[in-house]
């Protein structure tokens, strides 16, 4: 894996902080994968630090793997377009979510709900899907070292570069 | 307690994308979205292999994978720890997944990029409910079971195949809220299926044909496996306009295209269940709905049970169909018929029959009608038995009996739909009557 930290361009930043489904994966020391859904994403002003918000109780295996120093991979997909981006990080830091982070989670829930409503998903589903934004959460931060276009199709997996 | 795989089958319907995490040999994790997680049995799932991507590379290096699925009703999340076992590139599982993928691809406007290379089969090592979610069976499941029971009750006591077919389709409508359904029988000589009964369509389509391997009905027949899709794919729809006018069957015979197939133009969901008896294909039960995602795994289970019972009952009825009931019946002589003759034109080349220049039927059913009319004109008889038809070498009927009975139903129904003055009436087990209201005239066009 290339160790150079990427800096995401404006379009990539807009995309991953938009109405996208977010999942993050890691692995144990024995190579067993772990996964969790994230509820909201923040990108630093420089575009080289990604923060994802995760309800701790729904991500215990993943958080344990990350605390053990394992690398991460996060995938962002927009339901309306299938546009998909995967970012990789060599390691990640975990801190408790603060008031700003909680507000970002709620803003994400509103944005993502709007996107899903357009698909005709039932309120029962939407409530279930977005309820975890109120759970005790952590902020998981990492520097992206690789980005891949994963929009379904033959080009899926194409490496992307960040801002020059 | 952890849920079983069957408890969370609703998550595998493709409504909400699933995510898969894998790990490369160097320890780099990868996470991606999946088109389809397919329930194979209580301990196995299969995933689509469409592209040579990181997920693919990783599972070949490290067979451990983790899939996160979402319940489309409650949004409950479940994580499945998996171990990759093998890839299948043909056969029932592959064909089921291919048909389903085609539906998903067509639904999402990505037909060109979605091609199934293989079905990756995984062992399920563990299932965990995220955040302690409980799998709640949908209440409809119980209704389905009582609906199935009522359907099966309707099959009991059916005296013949015609009634059995009608009761099956009526039962689906009354007890399972399935309004569009049809039954097709297998013509093993010609490698096709012909519609023998239908319900819920503007035109019955009785007599229309489908090649084995064509569309979801043909693929379900070829693979002897149920195929169910929640988003009907364009390439699996049976549009008359799309069909060539002279499609060849397996043996080069021409497929019936004069009679349009009765399928819904705007079909949303489809389910085809093969009727199989001792490894032999007998036909297909097909249901559809304009509503997308109409049929669940439980519907597939229920219709598979119904199809099995239907097939067995067909066999039982076939065993007695060729044995005419005892006792010669007093037959009233047909009154001398008046009026303009009804002209039947029979083409020996494909046994097509036209009545007063209107197309009626071809193939075995056409040959049977020609024989009946010829005998009627030669000797004045109008009463016949299944047995004599079977013994007539000119008809070349296949061995198993319900095929003849099904041909007679087909002929009887085509006549009822297309001709007011000629009917075929059942007069008892293994017996029937040709009833004409006008004098008959037969023109035979020999094979050149």
Coordinates of C-alpha atoms in Angstrom, one line a residue:
Chain A
X1 CA 0.0 0.0 0.0
X2 CA 1.3 3.4 -0.9
X3 CA 2.2 5.3 2.3
X4 CA 1.7 8.8 0.9
X5 CA -1.3 10.5 2.4
X6 CA -3.8 11.6 -0.2
X7 CA -5.6 14.9 -0.1
X8 CA -9.2 14.6 -1.4
X9 CA -10.3 17.0 -4.1
X10 CA -13.4 19.1 -3.7
X11 CA -15.7 16.7 -5.6
X12 CA -14.5 13.8 -3.6
X13 CA -15.1 15.7 -0.3
X14 CA -18.5 16.8 -1.4
X15 CA -19.3 13.2 -2.3
X16 CA -18.3 11.5 0.9
X17 CA -20.0 14.1 3.1
X18 CA -23.2 13.9 1.1
X19 CA -26.2 11.5 1.2
X20 CA -24.1 8.4 1.0
X21 CA -24.2 5.0 2.7
X22 CA -20.9 4.5 4.6
X23 CA -19.4 1.3 5.8
X24 CA -15.9 0.8 7.3
X25 CA -14.0 -2.5 7.5
X26 CA -10.9 -3.6 9.3
X27 CA -9.5 -7.0 10.3
X28 CA -8.1 -8.9 13.3
X29 CA -4.5 -10.0 13.8
X30 CA -5.6 -13.4 12.3
X31 CA -7.0 -11.8 9.2
X32 CA -10.7 -12.1 10.1
X33 CA -12.6 -9.1 8.7
X34 CA -14.8 -6.7 10.7
X35 CA -17.3 -4.2 9.5
X36 CA -19.6 -1.4 10.8
X37 CA -21.9 1.2 9.3
X38 CA -20.9 4.8 9.9
X39 CA -23.4 7.7 10.4
X40 CA -21.8 10.8 9.0
X41 CA -18.4 11.8 7.7
X42 CA -16.2 14.9 8.1
X43 CA -13.2 15.9 6.0
X44 CA -10.5 18.2 7.3
X45 CA -9.8 21.6 5.7
X46 CA -6.7 20.1 4.0
X47 CA -8.7 17.1 2.7
X48 CA -6.2 14.6 4.2
X49 CA -8.1 13.6 7.4
X50 CA -11.3 11.7 7.3
X51 CA -13.6 11.4 10.4
X52 CA -16.4 8.8 10.5
X53 CA -19.0 8.6 13.3
X54 CA -19.8 5.1 14.6
X55 CA -22.2 4.0 17.4
X56 CA -19.8 2.1 19.6
X57 CA -22.1 -0.8 20.6
X58 CA -22.7 -1.6 16.9
X59 CA -19.0 -1.6 16.0
X60 CA -17.3 -3.4 18.9
X61 CA -15.3 -5.9 16.8
X62 CA -14.2 -3.2 14.3
X63 CA -13.2 -0.8 17.1
X64 CA -11.2 -3.5 18.8
X65 CA -9.3 -4.3 15.5
X66 CA -8.6 -0.6 14.9
X67 CA -7.4 -0.2 18.5
X68 CA -5.1 -3.1 17.8
X69 CA -3.5 -1.0 15.0
X70 CA -5.1 -2.7 12.0
X71 CA -5.6 -0.8 8.7
X72 CA -9.1 0.4 7.6
X73 CA -11.1 0.6 4.4
X74 CA -14.2 2.8 4.1
X75 CA -16.7 2.7 1.3
X76 CA -19.2 5.4 0.4
X77 CA -22.0 4.9 -2.1
X78 CA -24.8 7.1 -3.2
X79 CA -28.1 5.1 -3.6
X80 CA -29.4 7.4 -6.4
X81 CA -26.4 7.1 -8.7
X82 CA -24.5 4.0 -7.4
X83 CA -21.5 6.2 -7.5
X84 CA -19.1 4.5 -5.1
X85 CA -15.7 5.5 -3.6
X86 CA -13.4 3.4 -1.4
X87 CA -10.7 5.0 0.8
X88 CA -8.0 3.1 2.6
X89 CA -6.0 4.1 5.7
X90 CA -3.0 2.5 7.4
X91 CA -4.4 3.0 10.9
X92 CA -7.1 5.0 12.6
X93 CA -7.6 6.9 15.9
X94 CA -10.7 6.6 18.0
X95 CA -12.0 9.4 20.3
X96 CA -15.4 9.9 21.9
X97 CA -17.8 11.9 19.9
X98 CA -18.2 15.6 21.0
X99 CA -21.2 17.9 20.5
X100 CA -20.0 19.0 17.1
X101 CA -19.7 15.4 16.0
X102 CA -23.1 14.6 17.3
X103 CA -24.6 17.5 15.4
X104 CA -22.8 16.2 12.2
X105 CA -24.4 12.7 12.8
X106 CA -27.9 14.3 13.0
X107 CA -27.3 16.4 10.0
X108 CA -26.2 13.3 8.1
X109 CA -29.3 11.5 9.2
X110 CA -31.5 14.3 7.8
X111 CA -29.7 14.3 4.5
X112 CA -29.6 10.5 4.1
X113 CA -33.3 10.2 5.1
X114 CA -34.2 12.6 2.3
X115 CA -32.2 10.5 -0.2
X116 CA -33.9 7.3 0.9
X117 CA -37.4 8.8 1.0
X118 CA -37.0 9.3 -2.7
X119 CA -36.7 5.6 -3.1
X120 CA -40.1 5.0 -1.5
X121 CA -38.6 3.4 1.6
X122 CA -41.1 3.1 4.4
X123 CA -40.9 5.3 7.6
X124 CA -40.5 2.2 9.7
X125 CA -37.3 1.3 7.7
X126 CA -36.0 4.9 7.8
X127 CA -36.5 5.2 11.5
X128 CA -34.7 1.9 12.1
X129 CA -31.9 2.8 9.7
X130 CA -31.2 6.2 11.3
X131 CA -32.0 5.5 15.0
X132 CA -28.4 4.7 15.8
X133 CA -27.3 8.3 15.3
X134 CA -28.5 8.9 18.9
X135 CA -26.5 6.1 20.4
X136 CA -23.3 6.5 22.3
X137 CA -20.7 7.0 19.5
X138 CA -17.1 7.4 18.7
X139 CA -15.3 9.5 16.1
X140 CA -12.8 7.4 14.0
X141 CA -10.2 9.4 12.2
X142 CA -7.7 8.3 9.5
X143 CA -5.5 9.7 6.7
X144 CA -6.5 8.2 3.3
X145 CA -3.5 6.7 1.6
X146 CA -5.4 5.2 -1.4
X147 CA -8.7 5.9 -3.1
X148 CA -10.6 3.7 -5.6
X149 CA -13.5 4.3 -7.9
X150 CA -15.9 1.4 -7.1
X151 CA -18.9 2.5 -9.1
X152 CA -20.3 -0.8 -10.5
X153 CA -18.9 -1.7 -13.8
X154 CA -15.7 -2.9 -15.5
X155 CA -13.8 0.2 -14.2
X156 CA -14.6 -0.7 -10.6
X157 CA -11.4 -0.8 -8.6
X158 CA -9.6 1.9 -10.6
X159 CA -7.2 3.8 -8.3
X160 CA -7.9 7.5 -8.0
X161 CA -5.5 10.2 -7.1
X162 CA -6.4 13.1 -4.8
X163 CA -5.6 16.7 -5.3
X164 CA -2.2 17.3 -6.9
Chain B
X1 CA -29.8 -16.3 20.6
X2 CA -28.3 -15.8 17.2
X3 CA -30.8 -15.9 14.3
X4 CA -30.7 -18.7 11.7
X5 CA -30.1 -18.0 8.1
X6 CA -33.7 -18.7 7.3
X7 CA -34.9 -16.1 9.8
X8 CA -33.2 -13.4 7.9
X9 CA -33.9 -14.4 4.3
X10 CA -35.8 -11.1 3.7
X11 CA -32.4 -9.4 3.9
X12 CA -31.3 -11.3 0.8
X13 CA -34.0 -10.0 -1.6
X14 CA -31.7 -7.3 -2.9
X15 CA -33.8 -4.3 -1.8
X16 CA -31.0 -2.9 0.3
X17 CA -27.4 -3.4 -0.8
X18 CA -25.2 -5.6 1.4
X19 CA -21.6 -4.8 2.2
X20 CA -18.7 -7.3 2.1
X21 CA -15.4 -7.0 3.9
X22 CA -12.4 -9.1 2.8
X23 CA -8.7 -9.1 3.6
X24 CA -5.8 -9.3 1.2
X25 CA -2.8 -11.6 1.8
X26 CA -0.8 -8.5 3.0
X27 CA -3.5 -7.7 5.6
X28 CA -5.2 -4.8 3.8
X29 CA -8.9 -4.8 4.3
X30 CA -11.3 -4.2 1.4
X31 CA -15.0 -3.2 1.6
X32 CA -17.4 -3.2 -1.2
X33 CA -21.2 -3.4 -2.0
X34 CA -22.8 -6.6 -3.3
X35 CA -25.5 -7.0 -5.9
X36 CA -26.9 -10.2 -4.4
X37 CA -26.6 -12.4 -1.4
X38 CA -28.3 -15.7 -2.3
X39 CA -29.7 -18.1 0.3
X40 CA -28.6 -21.6 -0.7
X41 CA -29.6 -23.5 2.5
X42 CA -29.4 -23.1 6.3
X43 CA -25.6 -23.0 6.3
X44 CA -24.6 -21.7 2.9
X45 CA -25.0 -18.5 0.9
X46 CA -23.8 -17.6 -2.6
X47 CA -22.5 -14.3 -3.8
X48 CA -22.3 -13.1 -7.4
X49 CA -18.9 -13.0 -9.1
X50 CA -19.2 -10.4 -11.8
X51 CA -15.7 -8.8 -12.0
X52 CA -12.2 -9.7 -11.2
X53 CA -12.0 -7.1 -8.4
X54 CA -10.2 -6.8 -5.0
X55 CA -13.0 -8.8 -3.3
X56 CA -12.4 -11.6 -5.7
X57 CA -8.6 -11.5 -5.4
X58 CA -8.9 -11.4 -1.6
X59 CA -11.2 -14.4 -1.1
X60 CA -8.9 -16.5 -3.3
X61 CA -6.0 -15.5 -1.0
X62 CA -7.9 -15.5 2.3
X63 CA -11.2 -17.3 2.3
X64 CA -12.7 -15.4 5.2
X65 CA -15.3 -12.8 4.3
X66 CA -17.8 -10.7 6.4
X67 CA -21.1 -9.7 4.9
X68 CA -23.4 -7.2 6.5
X69 CA -27.1 -7.4 5.4
X70 CA -30.0 -5.2 6.1
X71 CA -33.7 -6.2 6.7
X72 CA -35.7 -4.2 4.1
X73 CA -38.6 -3.7 6.6
X74 CA -37.0 -3.0 9.9
X75 CA -33.4 -1.9 8.8
X76 CA -32.0 -4.4 11.4
X77 CA -28.4 -5.2 10.5
X78 CA -26.9 -8.7 10.5
X79 CA -23.3 -9.8 10.0
X80 CA -22.4 -13.1 8.5
X81 CA -19.0 -14.5 9.0
X82 CA -18.3 -16.5 5.8
X83 CA -15.7 -18.9 4.4
X84 CA -15.3 -19.2 0.7
X85 CA -15.7 -22.7 -0.6
X86 CA -16.1 -22.8 -4.4
X87 CA -17.4 -21.1 -7.6
X88 CA -20.1 -22.6 -9.7
X89 CA -20.3 -21.4 -13.4
X90 CA -23.3 -23.5 -14.5
X91 CA -26.3 -25.4 -13.1
X92 CA -29.4 -24.5 -11.1
X93 CA -27.7 -22.1 -8.5
X94 CA -25.9 -20.2 -11.2
X95 CA -29.0 -19.9 -13.4
X96 CA -31.1 -18.7 -10.5
X97 CA -28.6 -16.1 -9.6
X98 CA -28.1 -15.1 -13.2
X99 CA -31.9 -14.5 -13.7
X100 CA -32.1 -12.5 -10.5
X101 CA -29.0 -10.5 -11.3
X102 CA -30.5 -9.7 -14.8
X103 CA -33.6 -8.4 -13.0
X104 CA -31.6 -6.2 -10.6
X105 CA -29.4 -5.0 -13.4
X106 CA -32.4 -4.1 -15.6
X107 CA -34.1 -2.4 -12.6
X108 CA -31.0 -0.3 -11.9
X109 CA -30.3 0.4 -15.6
X110 CA -27.1 -1.5 -15.6
X111 CA -27.8 -4.5 -17.8
X112 CA -24.6 -4.0 -19.8
X113 CA -22.2 -4.0 -16.8
X114 CA -23.9 -6.8 -14.9
X115 CA -22.8 -10.2 -16.2
X116 CA -22.6 -13.2 -13.9
X117 CA -19.3 -15.0 -14.2
X118 CA -19.9 -17.3 -11.4
X119 CA -21.8 -18.1 -8.1
X120 CA -19.3 -18.0 -5.2
X121 CA -20.5 -20.4 -2.6
X122 CA -19.7 -19.7 1.1
X123 CA -20.2 -21.6 4.3
X124 CA -21.8 -19.5 7.0
X125 CA -19.7 -19.7 10.1
X126 CA -21.6 -17.3 12.3
X127 CA -24.6 -14.9 12.2
X128 CA -24.7 -11.9 14.5
X129 CA -27.5 -9.5 15.0
X130 CA -26.1 -6.0 15.2
X131 CA -27.1 -4.1 18.3
X132 CA -29.2 -7.1 19.5
X133 CA -31.7 -6.9 16.6
X134 CA -34.3 -9.7 16.6
X135 CA -35.4 -11.3 13.4
X136 CA -39.2 -11.0 13.3
X137 CA -41.0 -13.3 10.9
X138 CA -43.4 -11.3 8.7
X139 CA -47.0 -12.1 9.6
X140 CA -47.8 -12.9 6.0
X141 CA -45.8 -16.1 6.4
X142 CA -48.5 -17.7 8.4
X143 CA -51.2 -16.6 6.0
X144 CA -49.2 -18.2 3.3
X145 CA -49.2 -21.5 5.0
X146 CA -52.9 -21.6 5.5
X147 CA -53.3 -20.3 1.9
X148 CA -51.2 -23.2 0.7
X149 CA -53.3 -25.6 2.7
X150 CA -56.5 -24.3 1.1
X151 CA -54.9 -24.6 -2.3
X152 CA -53.9 -28.2 -1.7
X153 CA -57.4 -29.0 -0.4
X154 CA -58.8 -27.8 -3.8
X155 CA -56.7 -30.4 -5.6
X156 CA -58.2 -33.3 -3.7
X157 CA -60.9 -35.0 -5.6
X158 CA -60.3 -33.4 -9.0
X159 CA -61.6 -36.0 -11.4
X160 CA -59.4 -35.1 -14.3
X161 CA -56.4 -33.0 -15.4
X162 CA -58.5 -30.1 -16.8
X163 CA -60.2 -29.6 -13.4
X164 CA -56.9 -30.1 -11.6
X165 CA -55.3 -27.3 -13.7
X166 CA -58.2 -25.0 -13.2
X167 CA -58.4 -25.6 -9.4
X168 CA -54.7 -25.0 -9.0
X169 CA -54.9 -21.5 -10.7
X170 CA -58.2 -20.7 -8.9
X171 CA -56.7 -21.7 -5.6
X172 CA -53.7 -19.4 -6.1
X173 CA -56.0 -16.5 -6.8
X174 CA -58.4 -17.2 -4.0
X175 CA -56.1 -18.3 -1.2
X176 CA -52.7 -16.8 -2.1
X177 CA -53.7 -13.5 -3.7
X178 CA -51.8 -14.5 -6.9
X179 CA -54.0 -13.3 -9.7
X180 CA -51.8 -14.0 -12.7
X181 CA -50.8 -17.6 -13.1
X182 CA -50.3 -20.2 -15.9
X183 CA -49.4 -23.8 -16.3
X184 CA -47.2 -25.0 -19.1
X185 CA -46.7 -28.7 -20.1
X186 CA -43.5 -30.1 -21.4
X187 CA -43.3 -31.3 -25.0
X188 CA -40.2 -33.4 -24.7
X189 CA -40.1 -34.4 -28.4
X190 CA -39.9 -30.7 -29.5
X191 CA -38.0 -29.4 -26.5
X192 CA -40.6 -26.8 -25.6
X193 CA -43.4 -25.9 -23.2
X194 CA -47.0 -25.2 -24.2
X195 CA -49.5 -23.2 -22.2
X196 CA -52.4 -25.5 -21.1
X197 CA -54.1 -23.3 -18.6
X198 CA -53.9 -19.6 -17.5
X199 CA -55.7 -17.2 -15.3
X200 CA -55.8 -13.5 -14.9
X201 CA -54.8 -12.5 -18.4
X202 CA -56.8 -10.6 -21.1
X203 CA -56.0 -13.5 -23.6
X204 CA -55.7 -17.0 -22.2
X205 CA -52.7 -17.7 -24.5
X206 CA -53.6 -21.4 -24.4
X207 CA -51.4 -23.2 -27.0
X208 CA -48.6 -20.6 -26.9
X209 CA -45.2 -22.1 -26.6
X210 CA -41.8 -21.3 -25.1
X211 CA -38.5 -23.0 -25.8
X212 CA -36.7 -24.8 -23.0
X213 CA -34.0 -22.3 -21.9
X214 CA -36.0 -19.2 -23.0
X215 CA -36.8 -16.7 -20.3
X216 CA -37.3 -17.5 -16.7
X217 CA -39.9 -20.3 -17.5
X218 CA -37.6 -21.9 -19.9
X219 CA -34.5 -21.6 -17.7
X220 CA -36.5 -23.0 -14.7
X221 CA -37.5 -25.9 -16.9
X222 CA -34.0 -26.6 -18.2
X223 CA -32.4 -26.4 -14.7
X224 CA -35.2 -28.1 -12.9
X225 CA -35.1 -25.4 -10.3
X226 CA -37.5 -22.6 -9.2
X227 CA -36.5 -19.1 -10.4
X228 CA -37.8 -16.0 -8.7
X229 CA -37.1 -12.4 -9.5
X230 CA -38.3 -9.3 -7.8
X231 CA -37.5 -7.0 -10.7
X232 CA -38.5 -8.5 -13.9
X233 CA -35.7 -8.2 -16.4
X234 CA -36.2 -7.1 -20.0
X235 CA -34.3 -10.0 -21.3
X236 CA -36.5 -12.4 -19.4
X237 CA -39.8 -10.9 -20.5
X238 CA -41.9 -12.6 -23.2
X239 CA -42.8 -9.9 -25.5
X240 CA -44.4 -11.1 -28.7
X241 CA -42.9 -8.2 -30.7
X242 CA -39.4 -9.3 -29.7
X243 CA -39.9 -12.8 -30.8
X244 CA -38.9 -14.0 -34.2
X245 CA -41.8 -15.3 -36.1
X246 CA -40.2 -18.7 -36.8
X247 CA -38.2 -19.8 -33.8
X248 CA -36.7 -23.2 -34.0
X249 CA -37.2 -25.8 -31.3
X250 CA -34.5 -28.2 -30.3
X251 CA -35.2 -30.6 -33.1
X252 CA -35.6 -27.9 -35.7
X253 CA -39.4 -27.9 -35.5
X254 CA -41.1 -24.5 -35.7
X255 CA -42.2 -23.0 -32.4
X256 CA -45.8 -22.0 -32.0
X257 CA -45.8 -18.2 -32.5
X258 CA -49.3 -17.6 -33.9
X259 CA -50.8 -17.7 -30.4
X260 CA -49.3 -14.9 -28.3
X261 CA -47.9 -15.7 -24.9
X262 CA -50.2 -14.4 -22.2
X263 CA -47.6 -12.8 -19.9
X264 CA -48.0 -9.3 -18.4
X265 CA -46.4 -6.5 -20.4
X266 CA -45.5 -4.6 -17.3
X267 CA -44.5 -7.6 -15.1
X268 CA -42.7 -6.6 -11.9
X269 CA -42.2 -9.9 -10.2
X270 CA -42.0 -13.4 -11.6
X271 CA -41.7 -16.9 -10.2
X272 CA -41.4 -20.1 -12.2
X273 CA -41.5 -23.5 -10.5
X274 CA -40.8 -26.6 -12.5
X275 CA -43.1 -29.7 -12.3
X276 CA -40.7 -32.6 -11.9
X277 CA -41.6 -36.3 -11.5
X278 CA -38.7 -38.7 -10.9
X279 CA -36.2 -36.4 -12.6
X280 CA -38.5 -35.9 -15.6
X281 CA -39.7 -32.5 -16.4
X282 CA -43.5 -32.4 -16.7
X283 CA -44.1 -28.7 -17.0
X284 CA -43.8 -25.4 -15.2
X285 CA -46.1 -23.4 -12.9
X286 CA -45.6 -19.7 -13.5
X287 CA -46.9 -16.8 -11.5
X288 CA -46.3 -13.1 -11.9
X289 CA -47.4 -9.7 -10.6
X290 CA -47.2 -6.1 -11.8
X291 CA -45.8 -5.3 -8.3
X292 CA -42.1 -5.5 -7.8
X293 CA -40.7 -7.7 -5.0
X294 CA -44.1 -9.4 -4.8
X295 CA -42.9 -12.9 -4.2
X296 CA -40.7 -13.8 -1.2
X297 CA -38.7 -16.8 -0.3
X298 CA -41.8 -18.1 1.5
X299 CA -43.9 -17.7 -1.6
X300 CA -41.2 -19.8 -3.4
X301 CA -41.4 -22.4 -0.7
X302 CA -45.2 -22.5 -0.8
X303 CA -45.4 -22.8 -4.6
X304 CA -42.7 -25.5 -4.6
X305 CA -44.8 -27.6 -2.3
X306 CA -47.9 -26.9 -4.4
X307 CA -46.0 -27.8 -7.6
X308 CA -44.9 -31.1 -6.0
X309 CA -48.4 -32.0 -5.0
X310 CA -49.8 -31.0 -8.4
X311 CA -47.2 -33.1 -10.2
X312 CA -48.0 -36.2 -8.1
X313 CA -51.7 -35.7 -8.7
X314 CA -51.1 -35.4 -12.4
X315 CA -49.3 -38.7 -12.3
X316 CA -52.1 -40.4 -10.4
X317 CA -54.8 -39.1 -12.8
X318 CA -52.6 -40.1 -15.8
X319 CA -52.5 -43.7 -14.5
X320 CA -56.3 -44.0 -14.8
X321 CA -56.9 -41.6 -17.8
X322 CA -56.2 -44.4 -20.3
X323 CA -58.5 -46.9 -18.7
X324 CA -62.0 -46.0 -20.0
X325 CA -64.8 -46.5 -17.4
X326 CA -66.6 -49.8 -17.8
X327 CA -69.8 -50.2 -19.6
X328 CA -70.5 -49.2 -23.2
X329 CA -72.7 -46.2 -23.1
X330 CA -75.8 -45.8 -25.1
X331 CA -74.8 -43.2 -27.7
X332 CA -77.4 -41.1 -29.3
X333 CA -76.8 -40.9 -33.0
X334 CA -75.8 -37.4 -34.0
X335 CA -78.7 -35.7 -35.7
X336 CA -78.2 -35.0 -39.4
X337 CA -76.5 -31.6 -39.5
X338 CA -77.7 -28.7 -41.6
X339 CA -76.1 -25.6 -43.0
X340 CA -72.9 -24.5 -44.5
X341 CA -70.1 -27.0 -43.8
X342 CA -67.3 -26.1 -41.4
X343 CA -64.1 -26.5 -43.4
X344 CA -61.0 -27.8 -41.6
X345 CA -57.8 -27.6 -43.5
X346 CA -54.9 -29.8 -42.2
X347 CA -51.3 -29.3 -43.3
X348 CA -49.4 -32.6 -42.8
X349 CA -46.1 -30.8 -42.7
X350 CA -46.6 -29.4 -39.2
X351 CA -50.2 -30.7 -38.4
X352 CA -51.4 -27.1 -38.4
X353 CA -55.2 -26.9 -38.6
X354 CA -57.2 -23.9 -39.9
X355 CA -61.0 -23.7 -39.4
X356 CA -62.7 -21.7 -42.1
X357 CA -59.3 -20.2 -42.8
X358 CA -58.7 -19.2 -39.2
X359 CA -55.6 -20.7 -37.5
X360 CA -56.5 -23.1 -34.7
X361 CA -53.6 -25.2 -33.6
X362 CA -50.6 -27.2 -34.8
X363 CA -48.5 -30.1 -33.7
X364 CA -49.8 -33.2 -31.8
X365 CA -53.1 -31.4 -31.0
X366 CA -53.6 -30.6 -34.7
X367 CA -52.9 -34.2 -35.7
X368 CA -55.4 -35.5 -33.1
X369 CA -58.1 -33.2 -34.3
X370 CA -57.5 -34.3 -37.9
X371 CA -57.7 -37.9 -37.0
X372 CA -61.0 -37.4 -35.1
X373 CA -62.6 -35.5 -37.9
X374 CA -61.4 -38.0 -40.5
X375 CA -62.8 -40.9 -38.4
X376 CA -66.0 -39.0 -37.9
X377 CA -66.4 -38.4 -41.7
X378 CA -65.4 -42.0 -42.6
X379 CA -67.6 -43.9 -40.2
X380 CA -69.9 -41.4 -38.6
X381 CA -68.5 -42.0 -35.1
X382 CA -68.2 -39.2 -32.6
X383 CA -67.3 -41.1 -29.5
X384 CA -63.6 -41.8 -28.9
X385 CA -61.3 -43.0 -26.2
X386 CA -57.8 -41.9 -25.0
X387 CA -56.6 -45.4 -25.5
X388 CA -57.3 -45.6 -29.2
X389 CA -55.4 -42.3 -29.7
X390 CA -52.4 -43.6 -27.8
X391 CA -52.4 -46.8 -29.9
X392 CA -52.6 -44.9 -33.2
X393 CA -49.0 -45.0 -34.5
X394 CA -49.7 -42.1 -36.9
X395 CA -50.0 -39.7 -33.9
X396 CA -46.7 -40.9 -32.4
X397 CA -47.7 -40.0 -28.9
X398 CA -45.1 -40.0 -26.1
X399 CA -45.2 -42.6 -23.4
X400 CA -46.4 -40.8 -20.4
X401 CA -50.1 -40.4 -20.3
X402 CA -50.8 -36.9 -19.0
X403 CA -49.2 -35.6 -22.1
X404 CA -52.1 -36.9 -24.2
X405 CA -54.6 -35.7 -21.7
X406 CA -52.9 -32.3 -21.7
X407 CA -53.1 -32.2 -25.5
X408 CA -56.8 -33.0 -25.4
X409 CA -57.3 -30.1 -22.9
X410 CA -55.3 -27.8 -25.1
X411 CA -57.4 -28.8 -28.2
X412 CA -60.6 -28.6 -26.3
X413 CA -59.8 -25.1 -25.0
X414 CA -58.6 -23.8 -28.3
X415 CA -61.8 -25.0 -29.9
X416 CA -63.9 -23.4 -27.2
X417 CA -62.0 -20.1 -27.7
X418 CA -61.9 -20.1 -31.5
X419 CA -64.9 -22.0 -32.9
X420 CA -68.6 -21.9 -32.0
X421 CA -69.7 -25.0 -33.9
X422 CA -67.1 -27.7 -33.1
X423 CA -66.5 -28.9 -29.5
X424 CA -64.6 -31.6 -27.7
X425 CA -66.5 -32.9 -24.7
X426 CA -65.4 -35.2 -22.0
X427 CA -67.9 -38.0 -21.5
X428 CA -66.1 -39.9 -18.8
X429 CA -62.7 -41.1 -17.7
X430 CA -60.7 -41.8 -20.8
X431 CA -63.6 -41.0 -23.1
X432 CA -64.6 -37.9 -25.1
X433 CA -66.9 -36.9 -27.8
X434 CA -66.5 -34.7 -30.9
X435 CA -69.6 -32.6 -31.2
X436 CA -70.3 -30.6 -34.4
X437 CA -73.1 -28.1 -34.9
X438 CA -72.5 -27.9 -38.6
X439 CA -71.5 -30.5 -41.2
X440 CA -67.7 -31.0 -41.3
X441 CA -65.5 -30.9 -44.3
X442 CA -61.8 -31.9 -44.2
X443 CA -59.2 -30.7 -46.6
X444 CA -55.9 -32.4 -46.2
X445 CA -52.7 -30.8 -47.6
X446 CA -50.1 -33.6 -47.8
X447 CA -46.4 -33.1 -47.0
X448 CA -44.6 -32.2 -50.1

